[in-house]
Amino acid sequence: MKVKILMMCIGLMLSLSSFAQVKVDRGYGNQGQENTKFGKRGAALSIKYGIKAGVNMSSMSNDMTFDPNFSMGTGFRVGALMNFHWGQRTVSSRQGTGFWGLQPEVLFSNQVVKSDGGDMKLNYIQVPIMLKVYPTSALSFEIGPEFSYLISTSPESINVGDATVKTGDCKGLNWGAGVGAAYEFEMGLVVGARYSMAFTELGKNLKWKNNGNIQVTVGWLF
């Protein structure tokens, strides 16, 4: 009797284990497998690392009494990123094909602004954190905050009319926001465009804001 009860218990446990089994695609060569109907759609996460580089087209706003006549200049940006892409578009899709993503980046950004006093070159370390929405598994729209640290400015000063502005003293933390779009090719290539705006003045007595930066970039996800 005890043996019969034991065999029944083992059989019940095996049946429950078989019923509760979930196939989860972790992306290690099993991407062709489908999740069973007991799988939890949207639970899968794809994490990729990447690099990117591109062009900055930057402008500046002025709230001072004198007008430096700012206009757009061209610089560059380069850096690294992590791409988190949640969920699956369908139950049988690979992980990382859902509607939501998050992309933090660390970039060196050289931004050039033209003025009557010459070209201003501002060098930043930037950390954008983009919330991404994927209408398709490859196309994304993004929005999020951008934290920047101005590490250097050249030249050290510019002359605007009768005023001399010591731009070399402009250093420190800035913050702003960005909005854009990107397309991720299956091979790993990524192309994107973004517009970012800074909300912080360059100095306590310098009411200039680097408030318009158009970025066009290419990158690669690994």
XYZ file of N, CA, C and O in Angstrom, residues 124 146-150 171-176 198-202:
68
model
N 31.293 68.508 -23.628
C 30.474 67.955 -22.562
C 30.723 66.454 -22.398
O 31.016 65.751 -23.368
N 18.441 64.475 -20.039
C 19.838 64.453 -20.475
C 20.662 65.239 -19.466
O 20.441 66.438 -19.274
N 21.587 64.560 -18.795
C 22.455 65.195 -17.807
C 23.823 65.409 -18.435
O 24.406 64.476 -18.995
N 24.333 66.635 -18.332
C 25.589 66.980 -19.003
C 26.522 67.694 -18.025
O 26.079 68.434 -17.142
N 27.813 67.445 -18.211
C 28.819 68.184 -17.451
C 29.734 68.875 -18.451
O 30.396 68.226 -19.264
N 29.747 70.190 -18.384
C 30.581 70.994 -19.283
C 32.007 70.980 -18.748
O 32.296 71.543 -17.690
N 31.875 76.091 -16.682
C 32.027 74.660 -16.422
C 30.933 74.252 -15.445
O 30.392 75.079 -14.720
N 30.638 72.963 -15.413
C 29.695 72.481 -14.415
C 28.555 71.679 -14.989
O 28.491 71.390 -16.189
N 27.642 71.324 -14.086
C 26.534 70.437 -14.413
C 25.403 71.181 -15.107
O 25.017 72.278 -14.700
N 24.885 70.572 -16.157
C 23.728 71.084 -16.886
C 22.719 69.957 -17.036
O 23.068 68.781 -16.959
N 21.476 70.321 -17.253
C 20.487 69.273 -17.511
C 19.491 69.769 -18.535
O 19.312 70.961 -18.751
N 18.871 68.808 -19.211
C 17.930 69.144 -20.269
C 17.095 67.921 -20.614
O 16.925 67.006 -19.799
N 18.826 72.205 -23.606
C 19.344 72.409 -22.259
C 18.508 73.451 -21.524
O 18.046 74.423 -22.125
N 18.310 73.239 -20.216
C 17.515 74.154 -19.401
C 18.372 74.986 -18.453
O 17.852 75.829 -17.731
N 19.689 74.768 -18.454
C 20.581 75.413 -17.499
C 21.404 76.497 -18.181
O 21.944 76.287 -19.271
N 21.525 77.650 -17.524
C 22.361 78.724 -18.051
C 23.836 78.374 -17.869
O 24.214 77.654 -16.943
N 24.677 78.883 -18.764
C 26.100 78.542 -18.726
C 26.798 79.096 -17.496
O 27.825 78.572 -17.074
